[in-house]
Coordinates of C-alpha atoms in Angstrom, one line a residue:
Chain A
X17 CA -20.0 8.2 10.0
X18 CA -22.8 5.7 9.4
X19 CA -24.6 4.8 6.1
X20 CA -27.4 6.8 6.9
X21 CA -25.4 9.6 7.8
X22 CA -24.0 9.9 4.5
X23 CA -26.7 9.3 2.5
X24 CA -28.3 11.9 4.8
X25 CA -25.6 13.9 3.9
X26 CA -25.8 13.0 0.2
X27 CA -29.5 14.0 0.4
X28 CA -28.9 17.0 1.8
X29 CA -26.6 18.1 -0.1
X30 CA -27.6 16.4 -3.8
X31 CA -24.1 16.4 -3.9
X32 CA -21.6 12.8 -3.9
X33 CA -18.2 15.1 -4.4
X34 CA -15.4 14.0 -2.7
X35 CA -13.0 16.4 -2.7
X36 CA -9.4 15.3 -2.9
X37 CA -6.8 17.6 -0.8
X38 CA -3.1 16.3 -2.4
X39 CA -1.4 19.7 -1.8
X40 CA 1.8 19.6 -3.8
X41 CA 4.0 22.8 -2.6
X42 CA 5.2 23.1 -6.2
X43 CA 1.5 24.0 -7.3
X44 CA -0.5 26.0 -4.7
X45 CA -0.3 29.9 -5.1
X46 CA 2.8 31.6 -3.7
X47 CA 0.7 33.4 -1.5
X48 CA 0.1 31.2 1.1
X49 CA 4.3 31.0 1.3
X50 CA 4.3 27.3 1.4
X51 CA 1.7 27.5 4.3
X52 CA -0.6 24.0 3.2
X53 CA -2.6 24.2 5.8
X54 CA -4.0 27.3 5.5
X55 CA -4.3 26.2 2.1
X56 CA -6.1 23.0 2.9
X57 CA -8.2 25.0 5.3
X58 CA -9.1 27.8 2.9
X59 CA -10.2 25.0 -0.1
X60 CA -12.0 23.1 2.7
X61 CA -13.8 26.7 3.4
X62 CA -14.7 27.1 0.5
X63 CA -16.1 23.4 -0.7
X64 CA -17.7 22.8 2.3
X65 CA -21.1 23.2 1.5
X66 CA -21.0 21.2 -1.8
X67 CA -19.2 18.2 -0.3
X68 CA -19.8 15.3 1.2
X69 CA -16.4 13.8 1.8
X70 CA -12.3 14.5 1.5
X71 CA -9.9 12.6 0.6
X72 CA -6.5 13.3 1.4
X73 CA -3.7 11.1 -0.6
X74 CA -1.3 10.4 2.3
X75 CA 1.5 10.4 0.3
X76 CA 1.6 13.8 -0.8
X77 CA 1.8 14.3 3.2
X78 CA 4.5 12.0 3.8
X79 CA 6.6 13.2 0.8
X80 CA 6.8 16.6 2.8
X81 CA 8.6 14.7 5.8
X82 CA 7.4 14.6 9.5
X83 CA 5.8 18.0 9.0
X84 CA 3.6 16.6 6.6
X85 CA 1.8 13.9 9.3
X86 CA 1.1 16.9 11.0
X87 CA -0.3 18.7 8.4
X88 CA -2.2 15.6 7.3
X89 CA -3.3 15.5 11.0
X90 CA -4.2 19.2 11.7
X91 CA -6.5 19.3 8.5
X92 CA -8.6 16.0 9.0
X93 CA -9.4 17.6 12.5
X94 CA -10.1 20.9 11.4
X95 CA -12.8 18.9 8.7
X96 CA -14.7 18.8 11.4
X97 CA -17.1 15.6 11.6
X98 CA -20.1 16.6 9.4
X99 CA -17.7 15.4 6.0
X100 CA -16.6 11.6 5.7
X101 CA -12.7 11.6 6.0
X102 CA -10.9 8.8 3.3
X103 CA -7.0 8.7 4.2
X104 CA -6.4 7.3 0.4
X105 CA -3.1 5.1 1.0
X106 CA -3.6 2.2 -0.3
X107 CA -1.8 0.0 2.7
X108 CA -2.4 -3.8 3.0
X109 CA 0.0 -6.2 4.7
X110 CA -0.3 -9.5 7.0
X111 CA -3.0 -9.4 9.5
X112 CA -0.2 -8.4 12.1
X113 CA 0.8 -5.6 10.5
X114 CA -2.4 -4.1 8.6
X115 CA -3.8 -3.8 12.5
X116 CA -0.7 -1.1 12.7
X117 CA -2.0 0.7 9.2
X118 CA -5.6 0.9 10.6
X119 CA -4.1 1.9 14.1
X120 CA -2.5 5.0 12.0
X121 CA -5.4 5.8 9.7
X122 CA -8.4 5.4 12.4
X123 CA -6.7 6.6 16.0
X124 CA -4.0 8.7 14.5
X125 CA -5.0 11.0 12.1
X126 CA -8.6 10.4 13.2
X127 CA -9.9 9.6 9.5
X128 CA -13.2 7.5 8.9
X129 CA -12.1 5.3 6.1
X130 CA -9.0 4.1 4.3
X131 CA -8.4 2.7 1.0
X132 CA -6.5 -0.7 0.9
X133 CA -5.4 -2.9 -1.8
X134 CA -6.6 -6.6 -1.9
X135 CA -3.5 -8.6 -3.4
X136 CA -2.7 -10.0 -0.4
X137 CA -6.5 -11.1 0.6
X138 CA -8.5 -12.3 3.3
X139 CA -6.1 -11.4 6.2
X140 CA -4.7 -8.0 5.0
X141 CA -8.3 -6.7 4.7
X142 CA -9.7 -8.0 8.4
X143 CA -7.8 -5.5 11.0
X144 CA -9.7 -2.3 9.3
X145 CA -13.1 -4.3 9.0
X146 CA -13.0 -4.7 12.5
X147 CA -13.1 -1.4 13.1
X148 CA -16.7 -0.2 14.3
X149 CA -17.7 2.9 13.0
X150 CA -15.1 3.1 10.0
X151 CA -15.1 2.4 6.5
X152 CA -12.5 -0.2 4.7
X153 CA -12.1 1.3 0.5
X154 CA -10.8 -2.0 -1.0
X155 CA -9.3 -1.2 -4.7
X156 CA -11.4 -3.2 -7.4
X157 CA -11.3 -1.3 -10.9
X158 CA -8.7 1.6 -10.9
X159 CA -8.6 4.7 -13.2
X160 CA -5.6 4.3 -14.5
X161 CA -4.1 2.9 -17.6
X162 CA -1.7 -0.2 -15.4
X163 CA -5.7 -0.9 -14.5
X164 CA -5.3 -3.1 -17.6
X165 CA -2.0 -5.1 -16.4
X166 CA -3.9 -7.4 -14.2
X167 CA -7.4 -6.3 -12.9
X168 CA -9.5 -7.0 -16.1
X169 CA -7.5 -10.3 -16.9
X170 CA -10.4 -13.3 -16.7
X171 CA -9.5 -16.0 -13.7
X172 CA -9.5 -19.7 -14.3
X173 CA -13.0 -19.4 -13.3
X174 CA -14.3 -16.7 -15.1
X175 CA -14.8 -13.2 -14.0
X176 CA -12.0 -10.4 -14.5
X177 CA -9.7 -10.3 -11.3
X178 CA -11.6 -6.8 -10.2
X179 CA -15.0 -9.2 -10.3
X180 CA -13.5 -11.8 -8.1
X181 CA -12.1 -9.3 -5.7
X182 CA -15.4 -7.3 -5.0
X183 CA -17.3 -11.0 -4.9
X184 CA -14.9 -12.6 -2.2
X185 CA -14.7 -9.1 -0.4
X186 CA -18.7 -8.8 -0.6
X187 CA -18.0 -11.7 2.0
X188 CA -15.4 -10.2 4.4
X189 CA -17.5 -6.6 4.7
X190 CA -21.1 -5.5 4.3
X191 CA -22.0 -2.1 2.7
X192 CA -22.2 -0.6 5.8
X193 CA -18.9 -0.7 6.6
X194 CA -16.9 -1.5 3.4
X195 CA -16.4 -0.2 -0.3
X196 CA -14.8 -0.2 -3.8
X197 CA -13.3 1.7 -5.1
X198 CA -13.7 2.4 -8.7
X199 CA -12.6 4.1 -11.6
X200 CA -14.4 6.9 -13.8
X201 CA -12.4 6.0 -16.7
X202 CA -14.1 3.0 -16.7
X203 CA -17.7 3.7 -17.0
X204 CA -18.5 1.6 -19.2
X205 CA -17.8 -1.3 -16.9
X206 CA -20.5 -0.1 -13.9
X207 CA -23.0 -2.0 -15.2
X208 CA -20.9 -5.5 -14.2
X209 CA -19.4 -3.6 -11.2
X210 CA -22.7 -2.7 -10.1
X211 CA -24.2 -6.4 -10.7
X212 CA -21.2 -7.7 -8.4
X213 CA -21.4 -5.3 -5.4
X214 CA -25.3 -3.6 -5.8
X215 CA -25.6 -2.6 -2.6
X216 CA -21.7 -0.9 -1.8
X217 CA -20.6 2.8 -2.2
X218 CA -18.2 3.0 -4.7
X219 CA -15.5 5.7 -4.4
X220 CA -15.1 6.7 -8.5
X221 CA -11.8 8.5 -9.3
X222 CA -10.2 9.9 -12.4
X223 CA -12.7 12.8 -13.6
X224 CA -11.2 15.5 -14.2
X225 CA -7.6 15.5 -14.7
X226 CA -7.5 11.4 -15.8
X227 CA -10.6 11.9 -18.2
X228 CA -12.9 9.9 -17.0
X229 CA -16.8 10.2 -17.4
X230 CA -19.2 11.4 -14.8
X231 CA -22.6 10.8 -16.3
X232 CA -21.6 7.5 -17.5
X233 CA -20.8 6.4 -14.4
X234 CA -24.0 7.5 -13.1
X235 CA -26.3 5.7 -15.3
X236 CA -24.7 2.7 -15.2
X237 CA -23.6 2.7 -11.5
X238 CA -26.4 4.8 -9.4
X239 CA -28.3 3.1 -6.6
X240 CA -31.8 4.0 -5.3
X241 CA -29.2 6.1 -2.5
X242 CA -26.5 7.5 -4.7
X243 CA -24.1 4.8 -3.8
X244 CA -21.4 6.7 -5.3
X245 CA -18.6 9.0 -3.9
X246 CA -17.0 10.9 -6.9
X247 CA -13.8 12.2 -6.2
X248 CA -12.5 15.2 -8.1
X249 CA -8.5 16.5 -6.6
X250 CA -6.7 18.5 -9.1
X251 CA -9.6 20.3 -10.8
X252 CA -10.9 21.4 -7.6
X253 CA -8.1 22.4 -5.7
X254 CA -5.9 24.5 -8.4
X255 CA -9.0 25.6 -9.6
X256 CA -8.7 29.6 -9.7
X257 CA -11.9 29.6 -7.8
X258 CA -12.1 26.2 -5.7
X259 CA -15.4 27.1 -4.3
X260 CA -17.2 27.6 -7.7
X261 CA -15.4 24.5 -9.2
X262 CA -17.0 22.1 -6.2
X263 CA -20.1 23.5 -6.4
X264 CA -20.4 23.3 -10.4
X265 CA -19.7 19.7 -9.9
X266 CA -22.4 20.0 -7.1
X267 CA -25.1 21.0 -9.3
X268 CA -24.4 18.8 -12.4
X269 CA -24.4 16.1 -9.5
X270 CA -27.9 17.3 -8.4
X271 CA -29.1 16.8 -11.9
X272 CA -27.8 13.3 -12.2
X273 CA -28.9 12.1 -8.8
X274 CA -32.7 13.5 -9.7
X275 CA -32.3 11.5 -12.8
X276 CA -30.9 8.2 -11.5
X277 CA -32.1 8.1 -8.3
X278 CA -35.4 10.4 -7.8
X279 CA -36.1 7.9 -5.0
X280 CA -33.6 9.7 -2.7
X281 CA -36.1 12.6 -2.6
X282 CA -39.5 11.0 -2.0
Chain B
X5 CA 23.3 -0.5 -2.8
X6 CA 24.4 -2.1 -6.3
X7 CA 23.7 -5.7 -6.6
X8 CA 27.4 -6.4 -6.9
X9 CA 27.8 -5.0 -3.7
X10 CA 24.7 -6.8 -1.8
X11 CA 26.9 -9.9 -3.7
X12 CA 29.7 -9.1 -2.3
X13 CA 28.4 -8.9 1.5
X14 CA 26.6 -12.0 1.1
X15 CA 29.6 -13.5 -0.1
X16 CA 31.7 -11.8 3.2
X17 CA 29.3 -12.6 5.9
X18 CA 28.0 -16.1 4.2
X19 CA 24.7 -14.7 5.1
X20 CA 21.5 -13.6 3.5
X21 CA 20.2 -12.2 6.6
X22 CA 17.4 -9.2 6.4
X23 CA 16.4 -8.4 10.3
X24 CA 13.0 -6.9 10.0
X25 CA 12.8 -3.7 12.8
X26 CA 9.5 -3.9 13.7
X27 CA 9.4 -2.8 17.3
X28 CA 6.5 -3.0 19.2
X29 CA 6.2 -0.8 21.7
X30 CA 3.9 -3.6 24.1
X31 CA 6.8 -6.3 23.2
X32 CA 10.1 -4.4 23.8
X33 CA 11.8 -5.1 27.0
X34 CA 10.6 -2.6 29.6
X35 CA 14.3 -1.8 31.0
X36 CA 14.0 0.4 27.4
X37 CA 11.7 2.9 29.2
X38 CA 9.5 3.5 26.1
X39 CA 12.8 4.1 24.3
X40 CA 12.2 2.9 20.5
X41 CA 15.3 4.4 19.1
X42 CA 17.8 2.5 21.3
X43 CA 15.8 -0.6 21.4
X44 CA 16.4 -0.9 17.8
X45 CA 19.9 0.5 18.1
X46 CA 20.8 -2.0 20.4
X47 CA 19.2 -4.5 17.9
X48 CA 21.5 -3.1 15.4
X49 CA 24.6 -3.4 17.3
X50 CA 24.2 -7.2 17.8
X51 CA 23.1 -8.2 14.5
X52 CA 25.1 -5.5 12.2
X53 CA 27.9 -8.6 11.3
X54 CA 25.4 -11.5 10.8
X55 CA 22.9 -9.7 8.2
X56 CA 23.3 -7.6 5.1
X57 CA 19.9 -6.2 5.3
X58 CA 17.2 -4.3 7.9
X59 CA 14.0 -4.4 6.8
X60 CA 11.4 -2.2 8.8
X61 CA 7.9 -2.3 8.3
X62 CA 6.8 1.5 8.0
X63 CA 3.5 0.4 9.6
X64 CA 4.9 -0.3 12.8
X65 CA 6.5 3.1 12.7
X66 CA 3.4 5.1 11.5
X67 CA 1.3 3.7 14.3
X68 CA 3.5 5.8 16.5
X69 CA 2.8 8.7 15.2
X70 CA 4.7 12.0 14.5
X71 CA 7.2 10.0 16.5
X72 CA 7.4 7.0 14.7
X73 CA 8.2 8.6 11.6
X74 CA 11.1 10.4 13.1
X75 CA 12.2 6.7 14.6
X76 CA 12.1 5.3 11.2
X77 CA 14.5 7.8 9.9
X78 CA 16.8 8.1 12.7
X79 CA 16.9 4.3 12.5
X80 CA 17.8 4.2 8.9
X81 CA 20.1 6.4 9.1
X82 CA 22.0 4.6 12.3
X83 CA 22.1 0.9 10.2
X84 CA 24.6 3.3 7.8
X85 CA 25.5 2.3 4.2
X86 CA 26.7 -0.7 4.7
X87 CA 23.6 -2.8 4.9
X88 CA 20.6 -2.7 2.1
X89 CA 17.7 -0.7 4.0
X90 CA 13.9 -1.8 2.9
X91 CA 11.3 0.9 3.5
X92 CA 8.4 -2.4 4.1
X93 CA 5.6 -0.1 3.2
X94 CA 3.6 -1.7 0.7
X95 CA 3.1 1.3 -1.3
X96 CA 1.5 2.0 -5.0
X97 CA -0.8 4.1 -6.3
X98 CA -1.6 5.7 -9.8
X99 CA 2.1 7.6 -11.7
X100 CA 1.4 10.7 -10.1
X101 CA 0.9 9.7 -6.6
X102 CA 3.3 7.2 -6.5
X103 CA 6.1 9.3 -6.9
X104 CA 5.3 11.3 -3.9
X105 CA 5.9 7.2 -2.0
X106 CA 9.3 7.1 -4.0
X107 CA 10.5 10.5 -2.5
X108 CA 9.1 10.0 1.0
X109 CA 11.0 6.3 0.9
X110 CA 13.8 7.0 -1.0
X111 CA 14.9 11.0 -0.1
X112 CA 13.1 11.3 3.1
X113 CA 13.8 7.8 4.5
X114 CA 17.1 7.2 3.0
X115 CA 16.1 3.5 2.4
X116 CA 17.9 1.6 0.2
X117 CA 14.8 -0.1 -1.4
X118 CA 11.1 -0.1 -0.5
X119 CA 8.3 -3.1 -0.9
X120 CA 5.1 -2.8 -3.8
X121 CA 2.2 -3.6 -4.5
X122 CA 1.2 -4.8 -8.2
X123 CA -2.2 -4.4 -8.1
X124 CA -2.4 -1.2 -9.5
X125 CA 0.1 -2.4 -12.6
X126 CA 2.6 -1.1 -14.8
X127 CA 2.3 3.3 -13.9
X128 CA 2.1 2.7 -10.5
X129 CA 5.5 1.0 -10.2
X130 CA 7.3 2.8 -13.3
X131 CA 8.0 5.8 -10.4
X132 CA 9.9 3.9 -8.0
X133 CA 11.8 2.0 -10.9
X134 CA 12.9 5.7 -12.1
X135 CA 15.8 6.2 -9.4
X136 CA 18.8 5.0 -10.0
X137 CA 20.6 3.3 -7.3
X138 CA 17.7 2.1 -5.6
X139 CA 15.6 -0.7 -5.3
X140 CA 11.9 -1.5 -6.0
X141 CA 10.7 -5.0 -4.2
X142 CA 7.4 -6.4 -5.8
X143 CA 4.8 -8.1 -4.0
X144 CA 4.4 -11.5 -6.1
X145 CA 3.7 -14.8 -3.6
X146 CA 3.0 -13.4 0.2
X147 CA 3.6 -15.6 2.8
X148 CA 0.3 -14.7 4.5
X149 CA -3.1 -17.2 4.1
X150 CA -4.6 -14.8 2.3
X151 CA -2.1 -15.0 -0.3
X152 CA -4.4 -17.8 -1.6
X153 CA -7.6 -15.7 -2.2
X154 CA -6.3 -13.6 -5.7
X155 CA -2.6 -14.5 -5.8
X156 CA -2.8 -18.6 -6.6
X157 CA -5.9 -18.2 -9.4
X158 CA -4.6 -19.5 -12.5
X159 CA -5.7 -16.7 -15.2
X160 CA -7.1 -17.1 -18.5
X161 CA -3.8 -17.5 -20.3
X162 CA -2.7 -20.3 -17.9
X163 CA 0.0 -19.3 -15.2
X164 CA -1.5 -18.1 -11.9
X165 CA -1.6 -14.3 -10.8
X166 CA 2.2 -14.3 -9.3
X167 CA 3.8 -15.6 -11.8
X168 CA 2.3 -13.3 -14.1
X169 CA 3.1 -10.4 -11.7
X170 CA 6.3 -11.6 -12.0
X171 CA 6.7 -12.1 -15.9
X172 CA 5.0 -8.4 -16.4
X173 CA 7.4 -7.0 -13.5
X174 CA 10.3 -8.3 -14.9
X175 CA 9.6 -6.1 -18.4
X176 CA 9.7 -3.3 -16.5
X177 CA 12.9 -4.1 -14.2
X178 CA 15.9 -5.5 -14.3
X179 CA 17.2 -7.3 -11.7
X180 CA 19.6 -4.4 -10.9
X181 CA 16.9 -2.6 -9.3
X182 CA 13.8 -5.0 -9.0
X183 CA 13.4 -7.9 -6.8
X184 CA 10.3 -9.7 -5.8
X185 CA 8.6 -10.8 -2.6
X186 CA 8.3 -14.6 -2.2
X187 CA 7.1 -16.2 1.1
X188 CA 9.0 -18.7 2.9
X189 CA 5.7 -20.2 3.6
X190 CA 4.9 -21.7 0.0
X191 CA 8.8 -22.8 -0.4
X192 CA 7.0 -25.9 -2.6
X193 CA 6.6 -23.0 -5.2
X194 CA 10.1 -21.8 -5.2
X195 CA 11.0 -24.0 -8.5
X196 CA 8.3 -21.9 -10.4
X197 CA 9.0 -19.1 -9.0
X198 CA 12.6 -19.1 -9.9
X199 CA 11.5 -20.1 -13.4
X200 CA 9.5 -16.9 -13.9
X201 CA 12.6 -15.0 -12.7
X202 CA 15.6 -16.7 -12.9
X203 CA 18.0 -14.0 -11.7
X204 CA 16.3 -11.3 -9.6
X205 CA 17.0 -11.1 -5.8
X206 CA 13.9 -12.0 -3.7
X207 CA 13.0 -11.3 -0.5
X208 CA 11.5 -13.7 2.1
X209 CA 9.2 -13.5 4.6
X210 CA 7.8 -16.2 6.4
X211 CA 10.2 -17.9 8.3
X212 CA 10.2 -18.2 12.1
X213 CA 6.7 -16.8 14.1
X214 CA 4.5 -17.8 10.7
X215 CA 6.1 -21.3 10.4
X216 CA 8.2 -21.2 6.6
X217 CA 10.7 -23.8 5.2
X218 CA 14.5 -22.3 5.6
X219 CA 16.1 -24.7 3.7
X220 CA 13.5 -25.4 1.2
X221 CA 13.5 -22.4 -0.1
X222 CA 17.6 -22.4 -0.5
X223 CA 17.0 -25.7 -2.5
X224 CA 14.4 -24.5 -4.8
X225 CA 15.0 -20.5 -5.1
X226 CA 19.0 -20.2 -4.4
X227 CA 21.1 -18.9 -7.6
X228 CA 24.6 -19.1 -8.3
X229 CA 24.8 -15.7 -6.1
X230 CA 22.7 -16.4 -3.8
X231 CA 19.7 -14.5 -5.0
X232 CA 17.8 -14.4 -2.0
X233 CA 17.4 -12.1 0.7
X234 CA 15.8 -14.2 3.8
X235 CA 14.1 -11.9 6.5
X236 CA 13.3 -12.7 10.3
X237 CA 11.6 -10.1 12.8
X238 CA 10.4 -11.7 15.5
X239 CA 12.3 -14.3 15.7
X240 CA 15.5 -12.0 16.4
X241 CA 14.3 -8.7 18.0
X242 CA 12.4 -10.5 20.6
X243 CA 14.8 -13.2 21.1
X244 CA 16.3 -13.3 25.0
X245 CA 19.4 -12.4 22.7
X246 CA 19.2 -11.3 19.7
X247 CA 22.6 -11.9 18.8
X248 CA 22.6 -15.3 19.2
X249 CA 19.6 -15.3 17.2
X250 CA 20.9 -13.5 14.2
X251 CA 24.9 -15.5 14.1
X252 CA 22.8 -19.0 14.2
X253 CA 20.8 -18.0 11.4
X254 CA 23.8 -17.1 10.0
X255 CA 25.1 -20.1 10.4
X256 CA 22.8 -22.1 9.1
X257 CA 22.6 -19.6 6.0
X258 CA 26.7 -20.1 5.6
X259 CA 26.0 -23.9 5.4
X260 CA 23.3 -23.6 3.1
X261 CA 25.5 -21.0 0.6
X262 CA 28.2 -23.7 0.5
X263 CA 25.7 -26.3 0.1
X264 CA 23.4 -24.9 -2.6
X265 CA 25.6 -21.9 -4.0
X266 CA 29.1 -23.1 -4.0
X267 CA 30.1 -21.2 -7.1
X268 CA 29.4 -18.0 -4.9
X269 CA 33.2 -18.9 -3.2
X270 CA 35.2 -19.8 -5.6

């Protein structure tokens, strides 16, 4: 899916949810009889229309064993292509090796982006850039509390270690193919997250569940096209009515996109 | 795998050989048919007395597939208990998701131990650290180039990002479950980095295809029991005979125990 697509989408929509499928068999009713993909495919039913993107966290599918990569498989097909697809797994490794992780993410399980963690730089991040067509999620500002063990810490020269990895990144992707991904429990940092990457979607979770706050992360991290992804898992998903949880976020997301970014409608 | 036993097998085989099982299905010799399982078997056989450790890299594995997944385990659970097994994954993401990578490493696996990455701090390695008997490896110097874009920056308070990886890490670990990753490619740094940890085990990448200093790490990063776990992938699977490859790595490892840890034999 393209930049325009999504914005398109996002448009369309005046929605930026993301909704996050991390099935855990202890949690999901008893009437599906440990079925998750029905599961998966009844939530993705019913959030359809008020999405814009999933996000399955790979390792709740590879904690269930070899059934769970075809699970995780089964449901980013039956997604369909009119969603954005994120396998959230957070892979990163020599060049050699990451061109194996984006193998996995883009031709096996068929998903349009991938999150990947930057500490091992340059060459870790290049095999999934250089996939046309997909999207590279590189972790900047994380929503939770180890965020503070070494991403905000200044470098020698300066910025916070989250600055100097969307700034060096900004380099090896441009927005149309790469993001950040950011955390909602940090809103009060978008400001400086947006002056580093102003033109890249962010991918913003930890509402819900982790606390974090939605219209904060709006007004300080909106562009003039959204620009934002915001990802809600658990609130959505063990909701007792999934539908009517996704589209509550959709309309408070209406509101804040036709007060942050009116230009998306003109 | 305790550490007195890892000890102990160093001490029997005078080796610190890991063998990284990273097959590659365009690489393996093609009188294997496509056959993944005894390819690495056969790997197995000939290097089982010159290493204590096998270290795949789950990527390779994931690439396959459904298949590769049921390679990895079948693998792991042919080396048996008498090696340490290293899930090389990469893995970490916020508490409650990274305990989902513990149980698919640890329980569905059956690896011994499985590689980290920091980046995400303190919660997102806290999971892995929780079982007992089993290791959690830290990313701290990779042995990639790119492990000069973020890892090498000196941070505000003076030491560079590794070494405060390392310092924060070893709060959290002791080195009865935690080692770190150090690449045989910057063995100039192995002083320093033995400083920052002057008794956990690390593991070492980086020698052979990408060009790293064997002995220079021994001088600089050896302890009185060994303390270091030196891998090789390449350089043995795709060897004409890979158990050559592995007993003169051995050998040379022997000489260097006696040299560098004597203490280890008497």
């Amino acid at each position: 899916m393209t930049r325009q697509q999504l914005v398109h989408h996002i448009r369309e929509k005046e929605s930026f949810l993301c909704v996050g499928l991390d099935p855990d068999p202890a949690r999901i009713p008893a009437s599906y009889g440990g079925d998750l993909l029905r599961f998966n495919q009844d939530i993705i039913d019913a959030t359809r229309d008020s999405c814009v993107a999933y996000k399955p966290n790979t390792a709740f599918y590879e904690a269930l064993g070899l059934e769970g990569i075809n699970l995780l498989r089964d449901t980013i097909a039956y997604i369909g292509d009119q969603h954005l697809v994120i396998a959230d797994a957070k892979r990163g490794d020599i060049g050699n090796t990451s061109r194996y992780y984006a193998r996995f993410a883009f031709e096996t399980l068929g998903a349009d982006a991938i999150t990947v963690a930057p500490y091992m730089g340059a060459d870790s991040v290049q095999p999934f850039l250089e996939y046309t067509g997909k999207w590279t999620i590189l972790l900047a500002l994380t929503s939770n509390p180890g965020s503070h063990d070494f991403q905000h810490t200044p470098q020698e020269d300066g910025p916070p270690l989250f600055a100097k990895v969307m700034r060096r990144a900004a380099e090896w992707g441009t927005p149309d193919q790469l993001m950040f991904v950011c955390g909602a429990t940090q809103a009060e940092r978008f400001t400086e997250l947006r002056r580093h990457a102003p033109q890249h979607f962010f991918l913003v979770p930890g509402i819900g569940a982790q606390g974090g706050d939605l219209e904060g992360v709006c007004r300080h991290g909106m562009t003039d096209e959204a620009g934002l992804l915001v990802n809600s898992s658990r609130g959505i998903i063990y909701a007792d009515d999934p539908g009517s949880a996704a589209r509550e976020l959709q309309e408070e997301m209406g509101r804040l996109l036709n007060k942050y970014a009116p230009g998306l409608f003109q």
